[in-house]
Each structure stands twice: as structure tokens, then as C-alpha cells.
mmCIF file of C-alpha atoms in Angstrom:
data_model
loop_
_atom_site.group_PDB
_atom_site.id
_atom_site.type_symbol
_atom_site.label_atom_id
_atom_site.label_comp_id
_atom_site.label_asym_id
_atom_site.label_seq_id
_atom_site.Cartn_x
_atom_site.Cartn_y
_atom_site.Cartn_z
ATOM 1 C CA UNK A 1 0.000 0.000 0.000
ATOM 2 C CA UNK A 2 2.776 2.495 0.468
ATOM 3 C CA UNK A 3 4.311 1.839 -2.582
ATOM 4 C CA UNK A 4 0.981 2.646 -4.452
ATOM 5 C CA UNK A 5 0.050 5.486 -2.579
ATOM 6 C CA UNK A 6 4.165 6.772 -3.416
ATOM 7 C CA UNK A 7 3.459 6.061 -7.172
ATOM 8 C CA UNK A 8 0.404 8.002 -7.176
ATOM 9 C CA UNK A 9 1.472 10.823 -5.712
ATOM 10 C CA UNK A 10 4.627 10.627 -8.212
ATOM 11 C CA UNK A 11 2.024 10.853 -10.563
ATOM 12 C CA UNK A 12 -0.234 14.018 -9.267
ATOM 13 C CA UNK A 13 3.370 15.720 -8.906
ATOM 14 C CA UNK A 14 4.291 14.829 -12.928
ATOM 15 C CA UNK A 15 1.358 16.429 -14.236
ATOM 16 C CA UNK A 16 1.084 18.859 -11.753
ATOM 17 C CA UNK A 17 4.101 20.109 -13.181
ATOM 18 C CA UNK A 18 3.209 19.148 -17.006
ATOM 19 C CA UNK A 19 0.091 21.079 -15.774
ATOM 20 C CA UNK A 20 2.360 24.418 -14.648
ATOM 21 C CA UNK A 21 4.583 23.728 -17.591
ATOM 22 C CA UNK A 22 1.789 24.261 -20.037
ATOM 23 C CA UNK A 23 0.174 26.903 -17.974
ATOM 24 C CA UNK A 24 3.471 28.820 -18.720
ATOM 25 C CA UNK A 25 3.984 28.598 -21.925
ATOM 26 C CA UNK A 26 -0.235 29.379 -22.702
ATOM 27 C CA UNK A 27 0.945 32.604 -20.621
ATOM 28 C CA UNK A 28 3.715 33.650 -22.691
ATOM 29 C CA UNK A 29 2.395 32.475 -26.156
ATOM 30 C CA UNK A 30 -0.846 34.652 -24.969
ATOM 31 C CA UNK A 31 1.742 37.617 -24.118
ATOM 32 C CA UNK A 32 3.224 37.095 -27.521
ATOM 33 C CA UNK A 33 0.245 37.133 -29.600
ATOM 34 C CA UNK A 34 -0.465 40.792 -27.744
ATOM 35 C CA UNK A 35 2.532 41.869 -28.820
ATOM 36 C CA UNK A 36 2.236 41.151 -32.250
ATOM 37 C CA UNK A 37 -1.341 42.527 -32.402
ATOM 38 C CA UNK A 38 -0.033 45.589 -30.622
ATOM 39 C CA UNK A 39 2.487 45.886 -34.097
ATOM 40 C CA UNK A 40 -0.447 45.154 -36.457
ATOM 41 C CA UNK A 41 -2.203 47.775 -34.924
ATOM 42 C CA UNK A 42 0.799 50.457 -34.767
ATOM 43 C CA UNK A 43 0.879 49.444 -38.561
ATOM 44 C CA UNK A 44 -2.844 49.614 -39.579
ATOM 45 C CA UNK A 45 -2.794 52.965 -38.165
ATOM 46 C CA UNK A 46 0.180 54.160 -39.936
ATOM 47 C CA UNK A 47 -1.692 52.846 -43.182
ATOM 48 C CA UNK A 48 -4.718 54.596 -42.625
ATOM 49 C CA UNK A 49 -1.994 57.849 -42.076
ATOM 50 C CA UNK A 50 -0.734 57.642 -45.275
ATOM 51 C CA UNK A 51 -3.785 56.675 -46.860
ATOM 52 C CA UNK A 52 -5.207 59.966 -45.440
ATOM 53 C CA UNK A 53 -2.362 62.285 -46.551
ATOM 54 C CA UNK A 54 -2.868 60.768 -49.217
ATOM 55 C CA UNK A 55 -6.254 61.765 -49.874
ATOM 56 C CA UNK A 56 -5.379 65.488 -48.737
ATOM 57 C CA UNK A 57 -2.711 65.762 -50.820
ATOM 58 C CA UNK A 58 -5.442 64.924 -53.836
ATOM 59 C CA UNK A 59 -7.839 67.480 -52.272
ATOM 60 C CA UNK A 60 -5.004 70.193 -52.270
ATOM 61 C CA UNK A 61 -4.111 69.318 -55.990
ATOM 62 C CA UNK A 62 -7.349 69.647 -57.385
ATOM 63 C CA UNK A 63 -7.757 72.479 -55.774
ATOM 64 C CA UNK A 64 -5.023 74.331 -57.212
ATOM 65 C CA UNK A 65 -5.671 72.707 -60.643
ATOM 66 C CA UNK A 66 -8.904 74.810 -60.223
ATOM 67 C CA UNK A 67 -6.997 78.057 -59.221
ATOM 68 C CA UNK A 68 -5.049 77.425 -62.120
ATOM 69 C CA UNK A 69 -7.642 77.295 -64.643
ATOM 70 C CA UNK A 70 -9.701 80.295 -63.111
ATOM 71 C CA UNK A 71 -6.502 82.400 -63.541
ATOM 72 C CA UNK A 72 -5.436 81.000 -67.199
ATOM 73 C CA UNK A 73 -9.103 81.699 -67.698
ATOM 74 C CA UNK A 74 -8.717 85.559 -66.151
ATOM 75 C CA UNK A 75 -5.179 85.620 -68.046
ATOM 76 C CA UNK A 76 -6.993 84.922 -71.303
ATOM 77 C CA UNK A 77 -10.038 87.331 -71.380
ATOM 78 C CA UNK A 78 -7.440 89.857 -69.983
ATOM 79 C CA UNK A 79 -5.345 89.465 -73.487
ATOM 80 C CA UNK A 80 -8.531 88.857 -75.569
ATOM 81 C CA UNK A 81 -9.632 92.398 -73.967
ATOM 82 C CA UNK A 82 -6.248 94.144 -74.369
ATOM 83 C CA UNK A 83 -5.842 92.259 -77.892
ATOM 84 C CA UNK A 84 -9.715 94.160 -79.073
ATOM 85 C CA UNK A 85 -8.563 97.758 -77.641
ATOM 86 C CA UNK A 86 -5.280 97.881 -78.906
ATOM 87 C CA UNK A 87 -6.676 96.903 -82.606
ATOM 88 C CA UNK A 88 -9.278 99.468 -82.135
ATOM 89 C CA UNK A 89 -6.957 102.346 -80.849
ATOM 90 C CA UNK A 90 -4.178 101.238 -83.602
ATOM 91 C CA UNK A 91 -7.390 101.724 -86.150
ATOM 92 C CA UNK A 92 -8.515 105.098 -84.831
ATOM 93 C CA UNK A 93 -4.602 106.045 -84.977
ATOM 94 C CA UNK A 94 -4.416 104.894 -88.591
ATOM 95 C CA UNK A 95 -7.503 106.070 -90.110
ATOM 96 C CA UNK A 96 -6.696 109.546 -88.304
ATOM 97 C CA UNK A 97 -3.140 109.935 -90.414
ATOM 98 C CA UNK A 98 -4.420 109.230 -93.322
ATOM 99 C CA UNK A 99 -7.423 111.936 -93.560
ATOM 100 C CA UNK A 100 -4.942 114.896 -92.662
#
């Protein structure tokens, strides 16, 4: 009887200790897998960073390309306008010289 009762308590100490072995290394696989989420994470917001400046940087573009056409727009009725007075004024000048 005391040899049976020594086995089994040989065996309640093995897996006991399988028990805390596995218990351990659930613990630091867990503490692992937060870790690695923690990087996916630090990189999915970095994504969604660029991905946004990204986005303003298209904002900002087409709103200059708009800027840019107003004024080439501005630029060209300006010269259409000056183009118009300076061929009426060059008329007037020439029809003037030639009467006296």
C-alpha cells in the first residue's frame, strides 16, 4: 500500500508540473500574440496615415488645378480684352493719319 500510494502521488506531482509547464507557456504564447497585435495595430494605423495624406494631398491638388484654370481663364479674357482695344486704338490712330 505504500508503494501505491508513493506512485500516485509521483504521478499528481508529474502532471502537476506538465500542468504548470503548459500553464506557462499558454501565458507567454498569450503575451506574444499581444505583442504582435499591438504591431499590427501600430501598422494599420500608420496605413490609414498615409492613406489619409494621401487623400489630402489629392484634395489640395485639385484644388489648385482649379486656381489654375480660373486664372489662365482671367489671363486669357485679360489678353482677348487688351488684344480688341489695342486693334481698335491702332485703327482710330491709322484712319486719323491718313485723312490729314
Amino acid at each position: 500500500a505504500v508503494v501505491s500510494t508513493q506512485s500516485g502521488h509521483y504521478g499528481r506531482d508529474l502532471n502537476q508540473k506538465k500542468l504548470k509547464h503548459q500553464t506557462n507557456q499558454l501565458q507567454f504564447n498569450a503575451m506574444e500574440l499581444q505583442k504582435q497585435s499591438e504591431q499590427w495595430l501600430k501598422l494599420l494605423d500608420n496605413f490609414n496615415q498615409a492613406l489619409k495624406e494621401l487623400g489630402d494631398v489629392v484634395n489640395w491638388s485639385k484644388s489648385i488645378e482649379s486656381d489654375m484654370t480660373r486664372v489662365s481663364h482671367t489671363l486669357a479674357y485679360a489678353h482677348k480684352g487688351y488684344a480688341e482695344s489695342s486693334s481698335v486704338l491702332e485703327g482710330d490712330t491709322g484712319s486719323g493719319s491718313t485723312t490729314t
